Amino acid sequence: MRRILLIGLTLLPFLGMAQGFQVNLLGEKQIGMGHTGAALLQDGASVVFNPGAVAMLPQNYIQGGFSPLLFQSTFLADGSSQQVHNANKIATPFSGYAVWGPKQAPWKLGIGVYTPFGGLTDWGNTWQGRYALESLNLNAIYIQPTLSVKLASYLSIGAGFVYDIGNVDLTKAIPLASAGAADGQARLKGSGHGYGWNVGVYAKTEIGMTVGLTYRSQVDTKITAGNTTFTVPASLASSFPNGTFAASIPLPSTMTLGLGFYPTPKWTLAVDINYVDWKPYTSLDFTYSTTTSALQNTRSPRDYRDGFAFRGGAEYKATTKTALRFGGGYGISPVQDGYVTPEAPDANRYYVTAGLGLKVTTGLDLDMSFEYEHVNSRNQTNIESQLAGTFRTNVFIPGLGLVYHW
Amino acid sequence: MKNFKNYIYILAATAFFAACKPSIDTPNFNHGTADFTRYISVGNSLTSGYADGGLYLAGQQNSFPSMIATQMQAVGGGSFSQPLFSAAQSNGSGYIKLTGFDANGSPITAAVTTNLAYRDPTFFTKYTGNLENYGVPGIKLLHITLPYYGNLNPYFERLLPGVAPANTNTSYLSFITTKPFTFFTNWLGNNDALGYATGGGGGYTGADALTDKATFASLYNLLINSLTATGAKGACATIPDVTTIPYFTTVTPGLLLAGAQAAAQKAGVTPLPAAIYITASTNAAATTYGVRAATASDLVTLTFPTALLGKPTTDPVSGAVTNPYPYGLHPNNPIDSKYILDPNEVALVKDYVSSYNATIKSVAAAKGLAVFDAFTFLTNLKNNGLTVNGVNLTSGYISGGVFSLDGVHLTPRGYAIVANEFIKAINSQYSANVPQVNVANYNGVVFP
């Protein structure tokens, strides 16, 4: 028990940080296998990968993982030779799960705490896009209690309730120069919450293949009273009163179909198709408690479309104590042409992953993962800001997880 | 402790990857068929970097030709010298700065009168160094062949080796063509129409005149023939519609009347003023003038002294009342013609500008020169605004971000946008790829 507490405490410093607007870093074994897992019974991460599979898990679990993530983006303005790099800031998506049920009982309870959405980017206050964005730290922490029931030896279902804590901290420059020629600054910082749910079905087929189907609902996260801090030349201070702002963001629903194959006892193969319904994210609106002729409520069009990801992964049990994992995938960006912003310089992307699982003792797994993600370079002129140029992004994500099971 | 060691490894690995920033292939910048070895800029105040009602060092440093020249240096351009004021005389001719806003939100400005660059009441301290920016505030196309023009324009005299009044017989045209050059930008001609317009058109002694259209065409041909005589290539700009600048769009008869009525109400005066009375032309040729009530079609200059509105007119020297009727609010004491560009005058200026621009475009086309159509660009800015790098710009006074405090000349940000428009025209005409100016590096109006 002391060990369990220790694991929990180790994770604490990483709470509250996340990266990449959608963050698929939900379990170290699953990351190693290219983020597949809807049709697998790997560990407690089934709480999020497929609540329907939780009841089929062979043991009880308590586990945690984190993935310090380095998001490296470069921008080259059209007609310029000056490349702009975002600052090296390490975001730390994390996940923690607990799954428990009496041996032989047809049900299990689970709880998950994870960060499926977030973003951390800092372009600094001198680049040409600073009036669109200087820095953004956005994260959503989902807390999900879950119940899963085995209906038959080959079929189980599950559902979870999601409580989301969302935080946003955004800064941008205001094009008002003072005598020192410095720009004005706006900072919007606040937190909010939202609710959602998820469901899943898991089935073992007669040919040995496993199937998982899950749905995570949209979670409308509302910030009702975030703080605004405006720094402008003194003569204009009355036009930019500090107060509060309201904003909301629909964190999209996702649907996943997963298949698992077991050609030999040493090999596990998985594919997942992931569909993200980003369509409700039509605009990012900020409503201020006090508006003036210079400070108006804003409505920035986003008009996201659906996103898809195709994932594949494999696990090879090299010895009784070690497992080698690898995988990869391709994601189709929800950001349409003309709507690419520095907050999410998004494009279609591919990624490759690798993982190593070690059985430290019979009850403790140590999982390591590494992911390299390449976001295709994309030349865009944003409709709203007219910021024109090319973004190119690489993401490096090492990860580490501990799973205690009994 | 074992876990802790793993974290260290992970952090070390992350630091390693931090060094691998993605890079994007930069486009192939080149000078195309143009040669930027020595680029000179020909023009008036806009070319010199004039802003906020004056020419001063900071404005010169943010002139659009110097921005273009800096970009050209990436593709073989040479050095570009400007007649910069010295640091000790950095405020040059003096200028106005914003000091705040009054209770109504109207801007309050103050004149900067220290560290000026005058050697006597008329003329400036001479500039003797290399020269590529030949922008001379106030110059018209009409003036380019005048000998002794330096006696009339201290900004030109400042650049000449000789001293007024005896030794300034060099004309502007011969001055700029003395030394060989390979490329030029030319934005002359604005003042041939703008001088008349900013002075409120005609109708008073000392009013400026519009340059004759045929004279304009002949001088423009002469200018371009001289500039291209040795094979230099270049870019010309058209003349903006004067009614697009905040100098004419900020103060309106409606605002003046509302202000006068509010003042009357506050003072308990009845009846409230019913109209603003102006001196305006009565015929289409704008040759005869009379008094009438102003309409929304009358343009009031930004220089109109609103403090005088509604007060009896006094002699500026003796202080004696010369007209007892409230200024501008009574037909017997109308606003002077010099503050009003009436619809007849507007039509006249538009007609001349349109003729000048037809000349500019046809001469440039005949010589294969690039053209920056400032007329179209600033008309679009007025009608639709412009967004650059997330900044919404308009042709509004102060808030618009493009025009400086004089309502005619541009802010550094405005000049950067103009530099990019020139570069686009040059790139397109000469199959070149000169990089663009980073507009975000330049500010709009400076606020206290």
Coordinates of N, CA and C in Angstrom, one line a residue, chain B residues 132-332:
Chain B
E132 N 20.9 58.5 -50.9 CA 20.1 57.7 -51.7 C 18.6 58.0 -51.6
N133 N 18.2 58.5 -50.4 CA 16.8 58.9 -50.2 C 16.7 60.4 -50.6
Y134 N 16.1 60.7 -51.7 CA 16.0 62.1 -52.2 C 14.6 62.6 -51.9
G135 N 13.9 62.0 -51.0 CA 12.5 62.6 -50.6 C 12.6 64.0 -50.0
V136 N 11.9 64.9 -50.6 CA 11.9 66.3 -50.2 C 10.5 66.7 -49.8
P137 N 10.2 66.9 -48.5 CA 8.9 67.3 -48.1 C 8.4 68.6 -48.9
G138 N 7.2 68.6 -49.3 CA 6.6 69.7 -50.0 C 6.8 69.8 -51.5
I139 N 7.7 69.0 -52.0 CA 8.0 69.2 -53.4 C 6.8 68.7 -54.3
K140 N 6.5 69.4 -55.3 CA 5.6 69.0 -56.3 C 6.3 68.5 -57.6
L141 N 5.7 67.8 -58.4 CA 6.3 67.4 -59.7 C 6.5 68.8 -60.5
L142 N 5.7 69.7 -60.3 CA 5.8 71.0 -60.9 C 7.2 71.7 -60.6
H143 N 7.8 71.3 -59.5 CA 9.0 72.0 -59.1 C 10.3 71.4 -59.6
I144 N 10.2 70.2 -60.2 CA 11.5 69.4 -60.4 C 12.5 70.0 -61.3
T145 N 12.0 70.9 -62.2 CA 13.0 71.6 -63.1 C 13.4 73.0 -62.7
L146 N 12.8 73.4 -61.6 CA 13.1 74.8 -61.2 C 14.5 75.0 -60.7
P147 N 15.3 75.9 -61.3 CA 16.5 76.3 -60.7 C 16.2 77.1 -59.4
Y148 N 17.0 77.2 -58.5 CA 16.8 77.9 -57.3 C 15.6 77.5 -56.5
Y149 N 15.2 76.2 -56.7 CA 14.1 75.7 -55.9 C 14.5 75.6 -54.4
G150 N 15.9 75.4 -54.3 CA 16.4 75.3 -52.9 C 16.1 76.6 -52.1
N151 N 15.9 77.7 -52.8 CA 15.6 78.9 -52.0 C 14.2 78.9 -51.5
L152 N 13.3 78.1 -52.1 CA 11.9 78.0 -51.8 C 11.6 76.9 -50.8
N153 N 12.5 75.9 -50.8 CA 12.2 74.7 -50.0 C 13.4 74.3 -49.2
P154 N 13.3 74.6 -47.8 CA 14.5 74.4 -47.0 C 14.9 72.9 -46.9
Y155 N 13.9 72.0 -47.1 CA 14.2 70.6 -47.0 C 15.1 70.2 -48.2
F156 N 15.0 70.9 -49.4 CA 15.8 70.6 -50.5 C 17.2 71.3 -50.3
E157 N 17.1 72.6 -49.9 CA 18.3 73.4 -49.7 C 19.3 72.6 -48.8
R158 N 18.7 71.9 -47.8 CA 19.5 71.2 -46.8 C 20.4 70.1 -47.4
L159 N 19.9 69.6 -48.6 CA 20.7 68.5 -49.2 C 21.7 69.1 -50.2
L160 N 21.5 70.3 -50.6 CA 22.4 70.9 -51.7 C 23.7 71.3 -51.1
P161 N 24.8 71.3 -51.9 CA 26.1 71.8 -51.4 C 26.1 73.3 -51.3
G162 N 25.4 74.0 -52.2 CA 25.4 75.4 -52.2 C 24.4 76.0 -51.1
V163 N 24.6 77.3 -50.8 CA 23.8 77.9 -49.7 C 22.9 79.0 -50.3
A164 N 21.6 78.9 -49.8 CA 20.6 79.9 -50.3 C 21.1 81.3 -49.8
P165 N 20.7 82.4 -50.6 CA 19.9 82.3 -51.8 C 20.8 82.2 -53.1
A166 N 22.1 82.4 -53.0 CA 22.9 82.6 -54.2 C 23.2 81.3 -55.0
N167 N 23.5 80.2 -54.2 CA 24.1 79.0 -54.8 C 23.3 77.8 -54.9
T168 N 22.0 78.0 -55.0 CA 21.1 76.8 -55.0 C 20.4 76.6 -56.4
N169 N 21.2 76.9 -57.4 CA 20.5 76.9 -58.7 C 20.4 75.5 -59.3
T170 N 20.7 74.4 -58.5 CA 20.5 73.1 -59.0 C 19.1 72.7 -58.9
S171 N 18.5 72.2 -60.0 CA 17.1 71.7 -60.0 C 17.1 70.4 -59.3
Y172 N 15.9 70.0 -58.8 CA 15.7 68.7 -58.2 C 16.1 67.6 -59.2
L173 N 15.6 67.7 -60.4 CA 15.8 66.7 -61.4 C 17.3 66.5 -61.7
S174 N 18.0 67.6 -61.9 CA 19.5 67.4 -62.1 C 20.2 66.9 -60.9
F175 N 19.7 67.3 -59.7 CA 20.3 66.8 -58.5 C 20.3 65.3 -58.3
I176 N 19.1 64.7 -58.6 CA 18.9 63.3 -58.3 C 19.6 62.5 -59.4
T177 N 19.8 63.0 -60.6 CA 20.4 62.2 -61.7 C 21.9 62.5 -61.8
T178 N 22.5 63.2 -60.9 CA 23.9 63.5 -61.0 C 24.8 62.2 -60.9
K179 N 24.4 61.4 -60.0 CA 25.2 60.2 -59.7 C 24.5 59.0 -60.3
P180 N 25.2 58.0 -60.9 CA 24.6 56.8 -61.5 C 23.8 56.0 -60.5
F181 N 22.8 55.4 -61.0 CA 22.0 54.5 -60.1 C 21.4 53.4 -61.0
T182 N 21.0 52.3 -60.4 CA 20.5 51.2 -61.1 C 19.0 51.0 -60.9
F183 N 18.4 51.5 -59.8 CA 17.0 51.3 -59.6 C 16.5 52.5 -58.8
F184 N 15.2 52.8 -59.1 CA 14.6 53.9 -58.4 C 13.2 53.6 -58.0
T185 N 12.7 54.2 -56.9 CA 11.2 54.3 -56.7 C 10.9 55.8 -56.9
N186 N 9.7 56.1 -57.4 CA 9.3 57.5 -57.7 C 7.9 57.6 -57.2
W187 N 7.7 58.5 -56.2 CA 6.3 58.8 -55.7 C 6.2 60.3 -55.6
L188 N 6.4 60.9 -56.8 CA 6.1 62.4 -56.9 C 4.7 62.6 -57.5
G189 N 4.2 63.8 -57.2 CA 2.9 64.1 -57.8 C 1.8 64.4 -56.8
N190 N 2.0 63.8 -55.6 CA 0.9 63.9 -54.5 C 0.6 65.4 -54.3
N191 N 1.7 66.2 -54.1 CA 1.5 67.6 -53.7 C 0.9 68.4 -54.8
D192 N 1.0 68.0 -56.0 CA 0.4 68.8 -57.1 C -1.1 68.8 -56.9
A193 N -1.7 67.8 -56.2 CA -3.1 67.9 -55.9 C -3.4 68.1 -54.4
L194 N -2.5 67.5 -53.6 CA -2.7 67.6 -52.1 C -2.6 69.0 -51.6
G195 N -1.7 69.8 -52.1 CA -1.5 71.1 -51.6 C -2.7 71.9 -51.7
Y196 N -3.4 71.8 -52.8 CA -4.7 72.5 -53.0 C -5.7 72.0 -52.0
A197 N -5.8 70.6 -51.9 CA -6.8 70.0 -51.1 C -6.6 70.3 -49.6
T198 N -5.4 70.2 -49.1 CA -5.2 70.3 -47.7 C -5.3 71.8 -47.3
G199 N -5.2 72.7 -48.3 CA -5.4 74.1 -48.0 C -6.9 74.4 -48.1
G200 N -7.8 73.4 -48.2 CA -9.2 73.7 -48.3 C -9.6 74.2 -49.7
G201 N -8.8 73.8 -50.7 CA -9.1 74.3 -52.1 C -8.8 75.8 -52.2
G202 N -9.6 76.4 -53.1 CA -9.3 77.8 -53.4 C -10.3 78.7 -52.6
G203 N -10.4 79.9 -53.1 CA -11.4 80.9 -52.5 C -10.8 81.8 -51.5
Y204 N -9.5 81.9 -51.4 CA -8.8 82.8 -50.5 C -7.5 83.2 -51.1
T205 N -7.0 84.3 -50.6 CA -5.6 84.7 -51.0 C -4.6 83.8 -50.5
G206 N -3.7 83.4 -51.4 CA -2.6 82.4 -51.0 C -3.0 81.0 -51.1
A207 N -4.2 80.7 -51.7 CA -4.6 79.3 -51.9 C -3.7 78.7 -52.9
D208 N -3.4 77.4 -52.7 CA -2.6 76.6 -53.6 C -3.4 76.3 -54.8
A209 N -2.6 76.0 -55.9 CA -3.3 75.7 -57.2 C -3.0 74.3 -57.6
L210 N -3.9 73.7 -58.3 CA -3.7 72.4 -58.9 C -2.8 72.5 -60.1
T211 N -1.9 71.6 -60.2 CA -1.0 71.6 -61.3 C -1.7 71.2 -62.6
D212 N -1.5 72.0 -63.6 CA -2.2 71.8 -64.9 C -1.9 70.4 -65.4
K213 N -3.0 69.7 -65.9 CA -2.9 68.3 -66.3 C -1.8 68.1 -67.4
A214 N -1.8 68.9 -68.4 CA -0.8 68.8 -69.5 C 0.6 69.0 -69.0
T215 N 0.8 70.0 -68.1 CA 2.1 70.2 -67.5 C 2.5 69.0 -66.7
F216 N 1.6 68.5 -66.0 CA 1.9 67.3 -65.2 C 2.4 66.2 -66.1
A217 N 1.7 65.9 -67.2 CA 2.0 64.8 -68.1 C 3.4 65.1 -68.7
S218 N 3.7 66.3 -69.1 CA 5.0 66.6 -69.8 C 6.1 66.5 -68.8
L219 N 5.9 66.9 -67.5 CA 7.0 66.8 -66.5 C 7.2 65.4 -66.1
Y220 N 6.1 64.6 -66.1 CA 6.2 63.2 -65.7 C 7.0 62.4 -66.7
N221 N 6.7 62.7 -68.0 CA 7.5 62.1 -69.1 C 9.0 62.5 -69.0
L222 N 9.2 63.7 -68.7 CA 10.6 64.2 -68.6 C 11.3 63.5 -67.4
L223 N 10.6 63.4 -66.3 CA 11.2 62.8 -65.1 C 11.5 61.3 -65.4
I224 N 10.6 60.6 -65.9 CA 10.8 59.2 -66.2 C 11.8 58.9 -67.2
N225 N 11.8 59.8 -68.3 CA 12.9 59.6 -69.3 C 14.2 59.9 -68.7
S226 N 14.3 60.8 -67.8 CA 15.6 61.1 -67.2 C 16.0 59.9 -66.3
L227 N 15.1 59.4 -65.5 CA 15.4 58.4 -64.6 C 15.8 57.1 -65.3
T228 N 15.2 56.8 -66.5 CA 15.5 55.6 -67.2 C 16.6 55.8 -68.3
A229 N 17.1 57.0 -68.4 CA 18.0 57.3 -69.5 C 19.2 56.4 -69.5
T230 N 19.7 55.9 -68.4 CA 20.9 55.1 -68.4 C 20.6 53.6 -68.1
G231 N 19.3 53.3 -68.3 CA 18.9 51.9 -68.2 C 18.4 51.4 -66.8
A232 N 18.3 52.4 -65.9 CA 17.8 52.0 -64.6 C 16.3 51.5 -64.7
K233 N 16.0 50.6 -63.8 CA 14.6 50.2 -63.7 C 14.0 50.8 -62.4
G234 N 12.7 50.7 -62.3 CA 12.2 51.3 -61.1 C 10.7 51.0 -60.9
A235 N 10.2 51.7 -59.9 CA 8.8 51.5 -59.6 C 8.2 52.9 -59.3
C236 N 7.0 53.1 -59.8 CA 6.3 54.4 -59.6 C 5.0 54.1 -58.8
A237 N 4.6 55.1 -58.0 CA 3.3 55.0 -57.3 C 2.3 56.0 -57.7
T238 N 1.1 55.7 -57.7 CA 0.0 56.6 -58.1 C -0.3 57.5 -56.9
I239 N -1.2 58.5 -57.1 CA -1.5 59.4 -56.1 C -2.8 59.0 -55.5
P240 N -2.9 59.0 -54.1 CA -4.1 58.6 -53.5 C -5.2 59.6 -53.7
D241 N -6.4 59.1 -53.5 CA -7.6 60.0 -53.5 C -7.5 60.7 -52.1
V242 N -7.5 62.1 -52.2 CA -7.3 62.8 -51.0 C -8.4 62.6 -50.0
T243 N -9.6 62.2 -50.5 CA -10.7 62.1 -49.5 C -10.6 60.8 -48.7
T244 N -9.5 60.0 -48.9 CA -9.4 58.8 -48.1 C -8.5 59.0 -46.9
I245 N -8.0 60.2 -46.8 CA -7.1 60.4 -45.6 C -7.8 61.0 -44.4
P246 N -7.4 60.7 -43.2 CA -8.1 61.2 -42.1 C -8.0 62.7 -41.9
Y247 N -7.1 63.3 -42.6 CA -7.0 64.8 -42.6 C -8.4 65.4 -43.0
F248 N -9.1 64.7 -43.9 CA -10.4 65.2 -44.3 C -11.6 64.4 -43.7
T249 N -11.4 63.3 -43.1 CA -12.5 62.5 -42.7 C -12.8 62.5 -41.2
T250 N -11.9 63.1 -40.4 CA -12.0 63.1 -39.0 C -13.0 64.1 -38.4
V251 N -12.8 65.4 -38.8 CA -13.7 66.5 -38.4 C -14.8 66.6 -39.5
T252 N -16.0 66.5 -39.1 CA -17.1 66.6 -40.0 C -18.0 67.8 -39.6
P253 N -18.8 68.4 -40.5 CA -19.8 69.4 -40.1 C -20.7 68.9 -39.0
G254 N -21.1 67.6 -39.2 CA -22.0 67.0 -38.2 C -21.5 67.0 -36.8
L255 N -20.2 66.6 -36.7 CA -19.5 66.6 -35.4 C -19.4 68.0 -34.8
L256 N -19.0 69.0 -35.7 CA -18.9 70.4 -35.2 C -20.2 70.9 -34.7
L257 N -21.3 70.6 -35.4 CA -22.6 71.1 -35.0 C -23.0 70.5 -33.7
A258 N -22.8 69.2 -33.6 CA -23.2 68.5 -32.4 C -22.4 69.1 -31.2
G259 N -21.1 69.4 -31.4 CA -20.3 69.9 -30.4 C -20.8 71.3 -30.0
A260 N -21.1 72.1 -31.0 CA -21.6 73.5 -30.7 C -23.0 73.5 -30.0
Q261 N -23.8 72.5 -30.4 CA -25.1 72.4 -29.7 C -25.0 72.0 -28.3
A262 N -24.1 71.0 -28.1 CA -23.8 70.5 -26.7 C -23.3 71.7 -25.8
A263 N -22.4 72.5 -26.4 CA -21.8 73.6 -25.7 C -22.9 74.6 -25.3
A264 N -23.8 74.9 -26.3 CA -24.9 75.8 -26.1 C -25.8 75.4 -25.0
Q265 N -26.1 74.1 -25.1 CA -27.1 73.5 -24.1 C -26.5 73.6 -22.7
K266 N -25.2 73.4 -22.6 CA -24.5 73.4 -21.3 C -24.6 74.8 -20.8
A267 N -24.4 75.8 -21.7 CA -24.4 77.2 -21.3 C -25.8 77.8 -21.2
G268 N -26.8 77.0 -21.5 CA -28.2 77.5 -21.4 C -28.6 78.4 -22.5
V269 N -27.9 78.4 -23.6 CA -28.2 79.3 -24.7 C -29.2 78.7 -25.6
T270 N -30.3 79.5 -25.9 CA -31.3 79.1 -26.8 C -31.5 80.2 -27.9
P271 N -31.9 79.9 -29.1 CA -32.1 78.5 -29.6 C -30.7 77.9 -29.8
L272 N -30.7 76.6 -29.9 CA -29.4 75.9 -30.2 C -29.0 76.2 -31.6
P273 N -27.7 76.2 -31.9 CA -27.2 76.5 -33.3 C -27.9 75.5 -34.2
A274 N -28.3 76.0 -35.4 CA -29.0 75.1 -36.3 C -28.1 74.6 -37.4
A275 N -27.0 75.3 -37.7 CA -26.2 74.9 -38.8 C -24.8 75.4 -38.6
I276 N -23.9 74.8 -39.4 CA -22.5 75.3 -39.5 C -22.4 76.1 -40.8
Y277 N -22.0 77.3 -40.7 CA -21.9 78.1 -41.9 C -20.5 78.1 -42.4
I278 N -20.3 78.0 -43.8 CA -19.0 77.9 -44.3 C -18.9 78.8 -45.6
T279 N -17.7 79.0 -46.0 CA -17.4 79.7 -47.2 C -17.1 78.6 -48.2
A280 N -17.9 78.5 -49.2 CA -17.7 77.4 -50.2 C -17.9 77.9 -51.6
S281 N -17.4 77.1 -52.5 CA -17.5 77.5 -53.9 C -19.0 77.3 -54.4
T282 N -19.3 78.1 -55.4 CA -20.7 78.1 -55.8 C -20.8 77.6 -57.2
N283 N -19.7 77.4 -57.9 CA -19.8 76.8 -59.2 C -18.9 75.6 -59.4
A284 N -19.1 74.8 -60.4 CA -18.4 73.6 -60.6 C -16.9 73.8 -60.8
A285 N -16.5 74.9 -61.3 CA -15.1 75.2 -61.6 C -14.4 75.7 -60.3
A286 N -15.2 75.9 -59.2 CA -14.7 76.4 -57.9 C -13.9 77.7 -58.1
T287 N -14.5 78.6 -58.8 CA -13.9 79.9 -59.0 C -14.6 81.0 -58.3
T288 N -15.9 80.8 -58.0 CA -16.7 81.8 -57.2 C -17.1 81.2 -55.9
Y289 N -17.1 82.0 -54.9 CA -17.3 81.5 -53.5 C -18.4 82.3 -52.8
G290 N -19.1 81.7 -52.0 CA -20.2 82.3 -51.2 C -20.4 81.6 -49.9
V291 N -21.4 82.1 -49.1 CA -21.6 81.5 -47.8 C -22.9 80.6 -47.8
R292 N -22.8 79.5 -47.2 CA -24.0 78.6 -47.1 C -23.8 77.7 -45.9
A293 N -24.9 77.0 -45.5 CA -24.8 76.0 -44.5 C -24.1 74.8 -45.0
A294 N -23.3 74.2 -44.1 CA -22.5 73.0 -44.5 C -23.4 71.8 -44.5
T295 N -23.0 70.9 -45.4 CA -23.7 69.6 -45.4 C -22.7 68.5 -45.2
A296 N -23.2 67.3 -45.1 CA -22.3 66.2 -44.8 C -21.3 66.0 -46.0
S297 N -21.5 66.6 -47.1 CA -20.6 66.4 -48.2 C -19.4 67.3 -48.1
D298 N -19.4 68.3 -47.3 CA -18.3 69.2 -47.1 C -17.3 68.6 -46.2
L299 N -16.0 68.7 -46.6 CA -14.9 68.1 -45.8 C -14.3 69.2 -45.0
V300 N -14.1 69.0 -43.8 CA -13.4 69.9 -42.9 C -12.0 69.4 -42.7
T301 N -11.0 70.3 -42.7 CA -9.7 69.9 -42.5 C -9.4 69.6 -41.0
L302 N -8.5 68.7 -40.8 CA -8.1 68.3 -39.5 C -7.5 69.4 -38.7
T303 N -7.0 70.4 -39.4 CA -6.4 71.6 -38.8 C -7.4 72.6 -38.3
F304 N -8.7 72.4 -38.6 CA -9.6 73.4 -38.2 C -9.6 73.6 -36.6
P305 N -9.4 74.9 -36.3 CA -9.3 75.2 -34.8 C -10.7 75.2 -34.1
T306 N -11.1 74.1 -33.6 CA -12.4 74.0 -33.1 C -12.7 74.9 -31.9
A307 N -11.6 75.4 -31.3 CA -11.8 76.3 -30.1 C -12.4 77.6 -30.6
L308 N -12.2 78.0 -31.8 CA -12.7 79.3 -32.3 C -14.2 79.2 -32.6
L309 N -14.7 78.0 -32.8 CA -16.1 77.8 -33.2 C -17.1 78.5 -32.2
G310 N -18.0 79.3 -32.7 CA -19.0 79.9 -31.9 C -18.5 81.1 -31.1
K311 N -17.3 81.5 -31.3 CA -16.8 82.7 -30.6 C -16.7 83.9 -31.6
P312 N -16.8 85.1 -31.1 CA -16.6 86.3 -32.0 C -15.1 86.2 -32.5
T313 N -14.9 86.6 -33.7 CA -13.6 86.6 -34.2 C -12.8 87.8 -33.8
T314 N -11.6 87.6 -33.3 CA -10.7 88.7 -32.9 C -9.5 88.8 -33.7
D315 N -8.9 90.0 -33.7 CA -7.6 90.2 -34.3 C -6.5 89.5 -33.6
P316 N -5.8 88.6 -34.2 CA -4.8 87.8 -33.5 C -3.7 88.7 -32.8
V317 N -3.5 89.9 -33.3 CA -2.5 90.7 -32.7 C -3.0 91.6 -31.6
S318 N -4.1 92.4 -31.9 CA -4.6 93.4 -31.0 C -5.6 92.8 -30.0
G319 N -6.2 91.7 -30.4 CA -7.3 91.1 -29.6 C -8.6 91.8 -29.8
A320 N -8.7 92.8 -30.6 CA -9.9 93.5 -30.8 C -10.9 92.6 -31.6
V321 N -12.2 92.7 -31.3 CA -13.2 91.9 -32.0 C -13.3 92.5 -33.5
T322 N -13.1 91.6 -34.4 CA -13.2 92.0 -35.8 C -14.6 91.5 -36.4
N323 N -15.2 90.5 -35.8 CA -16.5 90.1 -36.2 C -17.2 89.6 -35.0
P324 N -18.3 90.3 -34.7 CA -19.0 89.9 -33.4 C -19.9 88.7 -33.5
Y325 N -20.1 88.2 -34.7 CA -21.0 87.0 -34.8 C -20.3 85.7 -34.4
P326 N -21.0 84.7 -33.9 CA -20.3 83.5 -33.5 C -19.7 82.8 -34.7
Y327 N -18.4 82.5 -34.7 CA -17.6 82.0 -35.8 C -18.2 80.6 -36.2
G328 N -18.6 80.5 -37.5 CA -19.0 79.2 -38.0 C -20.5 78.9 -37.7
L329 N -21.1 79.7 -36.8 CA -22.5 79.4 -36.4 C -23.5 80.4 -37.0
H330 N -22.9 81.4 -37.7 CA -23.8 82.5 -38.2 C -23.3 82.8 -39.6
P331 N -24.3 83.1 -40.5 CA -23.9 83.3 -41.9 C -23.0 84.6 -42.0
N332 N -23.1 85.4 -41.1 CA -22.2 86.6 -41.1 C -20.8 86.4 -40.7

